[in-house]
PDB file of C-alpha atoms in Angstrom:
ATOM      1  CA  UNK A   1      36.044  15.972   6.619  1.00 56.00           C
ATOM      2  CA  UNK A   2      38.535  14.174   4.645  1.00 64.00           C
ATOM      3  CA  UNK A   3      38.375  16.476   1.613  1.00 89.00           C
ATOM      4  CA  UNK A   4      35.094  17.299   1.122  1.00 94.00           C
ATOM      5  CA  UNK A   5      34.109  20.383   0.806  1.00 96.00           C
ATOM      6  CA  UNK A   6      30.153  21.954   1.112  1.00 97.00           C
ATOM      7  CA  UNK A   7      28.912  25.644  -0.040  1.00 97.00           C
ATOM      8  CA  UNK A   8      27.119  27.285   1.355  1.00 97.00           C
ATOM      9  CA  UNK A   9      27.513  26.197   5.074  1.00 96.00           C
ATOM     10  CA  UNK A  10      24.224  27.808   6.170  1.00 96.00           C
ATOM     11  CA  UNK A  11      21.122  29.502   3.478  1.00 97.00           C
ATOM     12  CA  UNK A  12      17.736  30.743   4.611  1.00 97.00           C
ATOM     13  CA  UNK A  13      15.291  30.642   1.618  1.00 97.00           C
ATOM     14  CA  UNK A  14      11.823  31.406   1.045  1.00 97.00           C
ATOM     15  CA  UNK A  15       9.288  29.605  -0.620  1.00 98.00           C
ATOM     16  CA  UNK A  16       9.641  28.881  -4.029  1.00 97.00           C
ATOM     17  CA  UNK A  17      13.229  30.275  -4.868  1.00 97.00           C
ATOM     18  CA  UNK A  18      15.679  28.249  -6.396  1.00 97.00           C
ATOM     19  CA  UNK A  19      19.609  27.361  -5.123  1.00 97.00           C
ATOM     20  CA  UNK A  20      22.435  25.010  -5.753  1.00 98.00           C
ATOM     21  CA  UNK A  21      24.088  23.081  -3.392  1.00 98.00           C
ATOM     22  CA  UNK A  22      27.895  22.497  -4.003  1.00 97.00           C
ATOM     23  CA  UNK A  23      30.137  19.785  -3.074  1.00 97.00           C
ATOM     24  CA  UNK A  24      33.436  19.378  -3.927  1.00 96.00           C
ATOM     25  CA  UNK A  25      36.418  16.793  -3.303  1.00 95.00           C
ATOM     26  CA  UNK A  26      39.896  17.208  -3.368  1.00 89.00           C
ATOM     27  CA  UNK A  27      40.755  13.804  -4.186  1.00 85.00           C
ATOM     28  CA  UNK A  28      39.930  11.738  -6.930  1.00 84.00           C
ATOM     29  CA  UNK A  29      37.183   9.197  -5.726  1.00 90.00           C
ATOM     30  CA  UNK A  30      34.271   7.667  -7.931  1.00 89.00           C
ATOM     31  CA  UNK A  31      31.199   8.046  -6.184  1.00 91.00           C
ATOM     32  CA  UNK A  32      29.690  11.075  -4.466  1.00 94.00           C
ATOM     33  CA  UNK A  33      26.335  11.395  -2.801  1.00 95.00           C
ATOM     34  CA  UNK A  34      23.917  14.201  -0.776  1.00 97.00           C
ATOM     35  CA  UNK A  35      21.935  13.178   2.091  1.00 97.00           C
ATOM     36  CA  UNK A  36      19.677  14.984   4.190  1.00 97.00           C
ATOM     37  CA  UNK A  37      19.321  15.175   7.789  1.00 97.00           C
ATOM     38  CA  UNK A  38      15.461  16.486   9.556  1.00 94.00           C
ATOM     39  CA  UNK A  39      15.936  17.036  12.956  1.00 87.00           C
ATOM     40  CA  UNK A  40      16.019  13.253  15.511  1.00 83.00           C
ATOM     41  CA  UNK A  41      16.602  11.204  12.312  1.00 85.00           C
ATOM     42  CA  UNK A  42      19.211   9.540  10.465  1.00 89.00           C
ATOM     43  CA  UNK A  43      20.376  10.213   6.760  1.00 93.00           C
ATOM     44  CA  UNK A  44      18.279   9.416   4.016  1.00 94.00           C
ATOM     45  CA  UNK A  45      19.881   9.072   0.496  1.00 93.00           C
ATOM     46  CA  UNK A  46      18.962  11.742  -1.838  1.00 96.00           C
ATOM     47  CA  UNK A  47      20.944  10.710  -5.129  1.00 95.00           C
ATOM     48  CA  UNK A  48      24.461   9.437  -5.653  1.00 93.00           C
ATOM     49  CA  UNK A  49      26.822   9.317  -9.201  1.00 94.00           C
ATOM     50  CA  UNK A  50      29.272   6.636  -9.043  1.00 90.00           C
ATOM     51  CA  UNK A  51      31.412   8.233 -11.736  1.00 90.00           C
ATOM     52  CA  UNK A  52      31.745  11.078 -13.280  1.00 91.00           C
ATOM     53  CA  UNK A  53      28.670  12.014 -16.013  1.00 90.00           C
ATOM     54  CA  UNK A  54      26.097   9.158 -13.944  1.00 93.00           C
ATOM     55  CA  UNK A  55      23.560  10.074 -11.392  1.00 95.00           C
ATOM     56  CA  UNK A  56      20.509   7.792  -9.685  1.00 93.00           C
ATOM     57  CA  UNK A  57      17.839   8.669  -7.221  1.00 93.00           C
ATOM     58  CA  UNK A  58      18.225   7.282  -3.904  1.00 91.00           C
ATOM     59  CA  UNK A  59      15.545   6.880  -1.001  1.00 90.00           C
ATOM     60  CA  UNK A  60      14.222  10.638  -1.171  1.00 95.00           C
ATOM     61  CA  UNK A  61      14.633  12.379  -4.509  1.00 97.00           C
ATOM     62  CA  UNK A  62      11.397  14.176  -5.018  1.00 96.00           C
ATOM     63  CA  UNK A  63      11.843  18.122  -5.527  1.00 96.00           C
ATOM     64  CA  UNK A  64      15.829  17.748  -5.944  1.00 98.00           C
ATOM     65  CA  UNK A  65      18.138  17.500  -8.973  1.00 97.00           C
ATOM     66  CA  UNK A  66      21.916  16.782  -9.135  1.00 97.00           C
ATOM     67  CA  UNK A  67      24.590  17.484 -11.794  1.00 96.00           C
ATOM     68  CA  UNK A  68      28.081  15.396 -11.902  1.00 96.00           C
ATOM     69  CA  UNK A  69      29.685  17.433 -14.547  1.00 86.00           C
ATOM     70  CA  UNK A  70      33.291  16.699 -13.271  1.00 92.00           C
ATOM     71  CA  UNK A  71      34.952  13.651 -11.444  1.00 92.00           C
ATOM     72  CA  UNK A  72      35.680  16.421  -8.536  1.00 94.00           C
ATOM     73  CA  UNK A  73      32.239  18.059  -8.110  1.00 96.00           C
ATOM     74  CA  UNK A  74      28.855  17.131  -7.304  1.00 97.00           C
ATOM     75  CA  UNK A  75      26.391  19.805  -7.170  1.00 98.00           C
ATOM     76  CA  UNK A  76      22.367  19.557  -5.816  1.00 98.00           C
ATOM     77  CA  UNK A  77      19.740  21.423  -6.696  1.00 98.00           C
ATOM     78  CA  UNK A  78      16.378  22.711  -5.512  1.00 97.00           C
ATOM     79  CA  UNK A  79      14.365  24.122  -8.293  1.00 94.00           C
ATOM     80  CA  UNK A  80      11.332  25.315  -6.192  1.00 96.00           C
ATOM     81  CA  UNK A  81      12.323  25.791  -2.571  1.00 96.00           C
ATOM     82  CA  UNK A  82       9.672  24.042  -0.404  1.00 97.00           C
ATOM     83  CA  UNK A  83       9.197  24.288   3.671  1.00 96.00           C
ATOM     84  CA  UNK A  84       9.188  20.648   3.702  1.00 96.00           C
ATOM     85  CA  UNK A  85      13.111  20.745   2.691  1.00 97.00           C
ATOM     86  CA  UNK A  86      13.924  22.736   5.518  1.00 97.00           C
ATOM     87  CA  UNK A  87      17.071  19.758   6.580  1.00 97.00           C
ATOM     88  CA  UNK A  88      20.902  19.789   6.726  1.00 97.00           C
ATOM     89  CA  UNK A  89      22.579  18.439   3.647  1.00 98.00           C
ATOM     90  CA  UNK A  90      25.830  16.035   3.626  1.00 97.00           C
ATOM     91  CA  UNK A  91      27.883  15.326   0.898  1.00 97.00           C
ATOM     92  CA  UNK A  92      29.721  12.278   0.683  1.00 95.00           C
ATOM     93  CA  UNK A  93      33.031  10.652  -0.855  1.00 93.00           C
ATOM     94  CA  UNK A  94      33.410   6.732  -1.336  1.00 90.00           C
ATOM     95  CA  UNK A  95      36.889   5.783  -0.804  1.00 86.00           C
ATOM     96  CA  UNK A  96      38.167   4.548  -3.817  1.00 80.00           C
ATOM     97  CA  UNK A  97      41.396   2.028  -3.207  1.00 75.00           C
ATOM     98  CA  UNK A  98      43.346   1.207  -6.104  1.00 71.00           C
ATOM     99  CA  UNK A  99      40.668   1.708  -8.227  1.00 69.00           C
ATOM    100  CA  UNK A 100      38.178  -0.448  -6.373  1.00 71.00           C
ATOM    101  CA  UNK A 101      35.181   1.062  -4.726  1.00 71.00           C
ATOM    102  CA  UNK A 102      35.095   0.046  -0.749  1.00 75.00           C
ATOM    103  CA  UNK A 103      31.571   1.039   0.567  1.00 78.00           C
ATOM    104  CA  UNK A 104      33.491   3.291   3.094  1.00 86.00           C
ATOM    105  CA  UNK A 105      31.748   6.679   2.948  1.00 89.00           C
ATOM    106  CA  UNK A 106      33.318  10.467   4.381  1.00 91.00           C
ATOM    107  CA  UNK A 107      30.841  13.015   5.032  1.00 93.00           C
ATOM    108  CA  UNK A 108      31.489  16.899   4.612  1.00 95.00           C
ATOM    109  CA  UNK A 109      30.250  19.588   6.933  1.00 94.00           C
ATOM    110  CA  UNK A 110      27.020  19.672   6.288  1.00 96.00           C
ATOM    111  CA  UNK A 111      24.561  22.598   4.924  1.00 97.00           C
ATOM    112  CA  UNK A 112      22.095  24.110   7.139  1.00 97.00           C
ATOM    113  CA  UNK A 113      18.768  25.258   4.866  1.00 97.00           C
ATOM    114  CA  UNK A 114      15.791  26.641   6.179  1.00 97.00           C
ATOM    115  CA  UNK A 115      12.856  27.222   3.527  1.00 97.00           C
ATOM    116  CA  UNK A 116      10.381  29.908   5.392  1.00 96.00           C
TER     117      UNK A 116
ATOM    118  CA  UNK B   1      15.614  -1.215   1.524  1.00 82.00           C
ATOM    119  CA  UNK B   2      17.000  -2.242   4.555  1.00 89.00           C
ATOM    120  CA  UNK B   3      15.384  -1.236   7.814  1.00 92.00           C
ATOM    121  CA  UNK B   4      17.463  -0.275  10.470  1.00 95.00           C
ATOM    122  CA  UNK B   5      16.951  -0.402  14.234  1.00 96.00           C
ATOM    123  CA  UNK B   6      19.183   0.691  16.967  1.00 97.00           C
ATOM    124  CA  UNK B   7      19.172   0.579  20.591  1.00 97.00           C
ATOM    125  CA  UNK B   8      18.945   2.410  23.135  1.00 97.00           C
ATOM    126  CA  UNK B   9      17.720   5.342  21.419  1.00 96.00           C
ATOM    127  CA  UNK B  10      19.145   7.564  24.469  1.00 97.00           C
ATOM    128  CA  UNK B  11      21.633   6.480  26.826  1.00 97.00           C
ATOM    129  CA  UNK B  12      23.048   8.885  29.704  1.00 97.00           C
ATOM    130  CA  UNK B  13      26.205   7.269  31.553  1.00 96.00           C
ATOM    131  CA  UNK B  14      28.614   8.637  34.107  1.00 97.00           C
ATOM    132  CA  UNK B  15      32.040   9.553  32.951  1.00 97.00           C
ATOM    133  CA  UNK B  16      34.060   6.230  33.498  1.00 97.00           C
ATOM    134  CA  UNK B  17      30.889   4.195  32.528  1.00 98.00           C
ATOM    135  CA  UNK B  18      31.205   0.935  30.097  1.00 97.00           C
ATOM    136  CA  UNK B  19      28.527   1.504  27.298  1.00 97.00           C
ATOM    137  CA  UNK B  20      26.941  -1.321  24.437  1.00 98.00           C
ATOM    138  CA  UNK B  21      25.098   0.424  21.518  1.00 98.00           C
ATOM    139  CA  UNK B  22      23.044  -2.185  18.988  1.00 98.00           C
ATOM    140  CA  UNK B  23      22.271  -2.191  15.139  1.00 98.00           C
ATOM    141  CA  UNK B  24      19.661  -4.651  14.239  1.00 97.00           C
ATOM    142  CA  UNK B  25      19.236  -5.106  10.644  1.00 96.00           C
ATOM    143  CA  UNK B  26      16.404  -6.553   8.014  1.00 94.00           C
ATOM    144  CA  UNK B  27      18.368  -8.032   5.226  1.00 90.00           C
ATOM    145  CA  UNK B  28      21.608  -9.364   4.297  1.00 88.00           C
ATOM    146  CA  UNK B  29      24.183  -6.332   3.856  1.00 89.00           C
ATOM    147  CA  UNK B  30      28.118  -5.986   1.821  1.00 86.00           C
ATOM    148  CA  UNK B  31      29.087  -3.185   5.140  1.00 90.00           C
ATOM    149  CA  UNK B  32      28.453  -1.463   7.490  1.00 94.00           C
ATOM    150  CA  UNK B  33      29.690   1.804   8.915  1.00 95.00           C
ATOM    151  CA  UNK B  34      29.401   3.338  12.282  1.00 97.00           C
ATOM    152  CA  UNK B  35      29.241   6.965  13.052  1.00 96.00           C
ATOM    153  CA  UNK B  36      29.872   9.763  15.729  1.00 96.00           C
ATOM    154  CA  UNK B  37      27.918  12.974  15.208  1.00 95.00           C
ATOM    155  CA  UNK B  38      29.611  15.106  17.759  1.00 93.00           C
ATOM    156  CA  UNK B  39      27.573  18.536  19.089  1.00 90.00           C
ATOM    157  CA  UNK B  40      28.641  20.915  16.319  1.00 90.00           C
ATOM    158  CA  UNK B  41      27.124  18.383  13.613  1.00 91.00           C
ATOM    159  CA  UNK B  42      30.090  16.662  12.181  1.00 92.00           C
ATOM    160  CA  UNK B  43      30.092  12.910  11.080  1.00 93.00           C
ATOM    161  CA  UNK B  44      33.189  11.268  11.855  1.00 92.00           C
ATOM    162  CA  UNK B  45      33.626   8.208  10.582  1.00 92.00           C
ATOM    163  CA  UNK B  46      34.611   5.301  14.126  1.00 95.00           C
ATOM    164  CA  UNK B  47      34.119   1.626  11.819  1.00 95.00           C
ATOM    165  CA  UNK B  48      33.848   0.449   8.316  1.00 93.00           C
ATOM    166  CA  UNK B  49      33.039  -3.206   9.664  1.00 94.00           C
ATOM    167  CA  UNK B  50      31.270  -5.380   7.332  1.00 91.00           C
ATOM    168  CA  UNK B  51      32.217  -8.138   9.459  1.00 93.00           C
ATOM    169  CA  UNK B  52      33.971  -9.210  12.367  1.00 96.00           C
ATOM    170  CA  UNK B  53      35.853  -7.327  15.294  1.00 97.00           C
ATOM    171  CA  UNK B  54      37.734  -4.213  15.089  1.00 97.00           C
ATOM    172  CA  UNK B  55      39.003  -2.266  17.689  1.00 97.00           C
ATOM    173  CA  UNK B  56      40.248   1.592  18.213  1.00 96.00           C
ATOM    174  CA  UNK B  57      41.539   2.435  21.529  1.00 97.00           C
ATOM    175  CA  UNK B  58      38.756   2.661  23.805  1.00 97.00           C
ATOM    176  CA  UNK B  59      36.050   1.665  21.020  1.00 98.00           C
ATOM    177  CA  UNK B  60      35.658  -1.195  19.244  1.00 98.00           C
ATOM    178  CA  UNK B  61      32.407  -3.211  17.163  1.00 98.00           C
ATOM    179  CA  UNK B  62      31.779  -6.183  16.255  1.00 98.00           C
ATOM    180  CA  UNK B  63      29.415  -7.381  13.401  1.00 97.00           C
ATOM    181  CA  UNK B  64      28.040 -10.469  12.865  1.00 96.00           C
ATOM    182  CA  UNK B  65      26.659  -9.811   9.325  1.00 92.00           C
ATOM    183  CA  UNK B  66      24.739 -13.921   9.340  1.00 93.00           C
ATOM    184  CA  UNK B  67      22.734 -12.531  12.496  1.00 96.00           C
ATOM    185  CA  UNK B  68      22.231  -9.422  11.343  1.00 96.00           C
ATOM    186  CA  UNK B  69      23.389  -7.223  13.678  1.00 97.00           C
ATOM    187  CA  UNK B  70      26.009  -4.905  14.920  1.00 98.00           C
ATOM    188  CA  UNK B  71      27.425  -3.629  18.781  1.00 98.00           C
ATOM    189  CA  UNK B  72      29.853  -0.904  19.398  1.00 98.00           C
ATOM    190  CA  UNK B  73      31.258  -0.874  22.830  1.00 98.00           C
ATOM    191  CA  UNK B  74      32.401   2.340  24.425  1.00 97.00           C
ATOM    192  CA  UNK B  75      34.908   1.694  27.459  1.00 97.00           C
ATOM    193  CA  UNK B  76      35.763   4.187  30.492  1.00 97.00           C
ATOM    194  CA  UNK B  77      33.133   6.897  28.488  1.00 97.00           C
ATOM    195  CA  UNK B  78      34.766  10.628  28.536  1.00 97.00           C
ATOM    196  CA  UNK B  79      32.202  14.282  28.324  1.00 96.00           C
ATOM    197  CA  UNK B  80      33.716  14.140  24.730  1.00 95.00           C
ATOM    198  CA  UNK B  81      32.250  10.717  23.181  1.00 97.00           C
ATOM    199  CA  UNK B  82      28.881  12.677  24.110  1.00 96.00           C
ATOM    200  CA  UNK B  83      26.529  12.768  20.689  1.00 96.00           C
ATOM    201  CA  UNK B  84      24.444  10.777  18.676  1.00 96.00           C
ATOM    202  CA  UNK B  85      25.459   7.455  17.130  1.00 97.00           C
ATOM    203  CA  UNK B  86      24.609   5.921  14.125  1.00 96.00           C
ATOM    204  CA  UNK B  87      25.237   2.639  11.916  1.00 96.00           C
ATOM    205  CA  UNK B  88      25.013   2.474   8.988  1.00 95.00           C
ATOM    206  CA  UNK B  89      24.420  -0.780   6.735  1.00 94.00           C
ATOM    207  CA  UNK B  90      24.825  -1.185   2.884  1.00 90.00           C
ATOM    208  CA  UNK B  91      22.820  -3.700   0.812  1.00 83.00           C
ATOM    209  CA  UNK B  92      23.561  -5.112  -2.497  1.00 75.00           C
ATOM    210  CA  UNK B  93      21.277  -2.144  -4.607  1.00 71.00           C
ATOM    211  CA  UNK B  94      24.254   0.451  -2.952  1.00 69.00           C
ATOM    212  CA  UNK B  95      21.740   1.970  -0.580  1.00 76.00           C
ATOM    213  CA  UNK B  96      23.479   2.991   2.377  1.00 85.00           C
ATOM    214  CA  UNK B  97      20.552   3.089   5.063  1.00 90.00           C
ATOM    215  CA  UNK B  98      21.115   5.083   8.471  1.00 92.00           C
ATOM    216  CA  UNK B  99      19.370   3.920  12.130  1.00 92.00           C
ATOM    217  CA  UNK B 100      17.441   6.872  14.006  1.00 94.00           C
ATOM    218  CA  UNK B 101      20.790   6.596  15.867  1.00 96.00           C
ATOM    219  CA  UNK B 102      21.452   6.405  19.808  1.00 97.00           C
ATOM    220  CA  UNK B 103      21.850   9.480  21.300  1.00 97.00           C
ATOM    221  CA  UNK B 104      24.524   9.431  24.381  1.00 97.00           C
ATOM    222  CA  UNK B 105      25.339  11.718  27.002  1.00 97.00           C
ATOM    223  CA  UNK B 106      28.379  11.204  29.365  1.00 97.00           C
ATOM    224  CA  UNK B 107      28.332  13.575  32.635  1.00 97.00           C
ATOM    225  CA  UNK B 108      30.920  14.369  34.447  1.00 95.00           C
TER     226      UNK B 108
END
């Protein structure tokens, strides 16, 4: 998982409650990002920071939010828990190389949520 | 962003079976990136290929970036490459967009 760490692994949630997904890296690359994964599909982009204090929305940002408060950790957050984001969540790394971003992305673990 | 299209979307081969995945493309892209999602969910990274050939033992891709496309070629397929695929392009706006991804199963 090349360094990337994801908490919780697996949540069950209902309706309307409110939880933080945690990422965190044990390196020291720029840019981090979540995606989420509904069942037979590819990733979609949820928001990215490319450096430590900076976040933007990606393709599906609606009903999320994201801190960057440190270079190592990259936190998302779902304020009112809908069914609809019932998914698994990846966090991503962009390998850095002497400073220089690369495009090259690692993926943790995954979290499994299910909003009933 | 960039549409992504990839072919077959499920392939089932004998074990010892040659197999050609495709990534078609919409627009003009700085990478690309292929994936393995094995059973248990993990993404492990097989190419960063923006371009060109690259090869990794019985793997190997090849992206022609003007044509807008990308292959990966699994040789002499083992139960273990069994999963889902994906590629992965990157345009200029840093969107990293992922295909619906080719789902393969090798039998024994």
């Amino acid at each position: 998982n090349a360094g990337v760490t994801q908490t919780p692994k697996f949540q069950v949630l209902k309706t309307g409650q409110s939880m933080t997904l945690q990422c965190a890296q044990d390196m020291n690359h720029n840019s981090m990002y979540w995606y989420r994964q509904d069942p037979g599909m590819g990733l979609r982009l949820i928001y990215y920071s490319a450096s430590e204090g900076t976040t933007d929305k990606g393709e599906v940002p609606n009903g999320y939010n994201v801190s960057r408060l440190n270079k190592r950790e990259f936190s998302l957050r779902l304020e009112s828990a809908a069914p609809s984001q019932t998914s698994v969540y990846f966090c991503a790394i962009e390998l850095d190389r002497q400073g220089a971003y690369t495009g090259e992305l690692f993926f943790g673990e995954g979290s499994r949520l299910t909003v009933l | 962003g960039i549409q992504v299209e990839q072919s077959p979307p499920d392939l089932i081969l004998q074990e010892g079976a040659n197999s050609t995945l495709r990534c078609n493309f919409s627009d003009s892209v700085n990478n690309l990136q292929w994936f393995h999602q094995n059973p248990w969910g993990q993404l492990i990274n097989l190419f960063y290929i923006p371009s060109g050939t690259k090869q990794n033992g019985r793997l190997s891709a090849t992206t022609v970036a003007t044509e807008r496309y990308s292959l990966l070629y699994i040789s002499s397929s083992q139960t273990t490459d069994s999963g889902v695929y994906f590629c992965a392009p990157r345009g200029d706006n840093n969107d990293m967009r992922f295909g619906a991804g080719t789902r393969l199963t090798v039998k024994p």
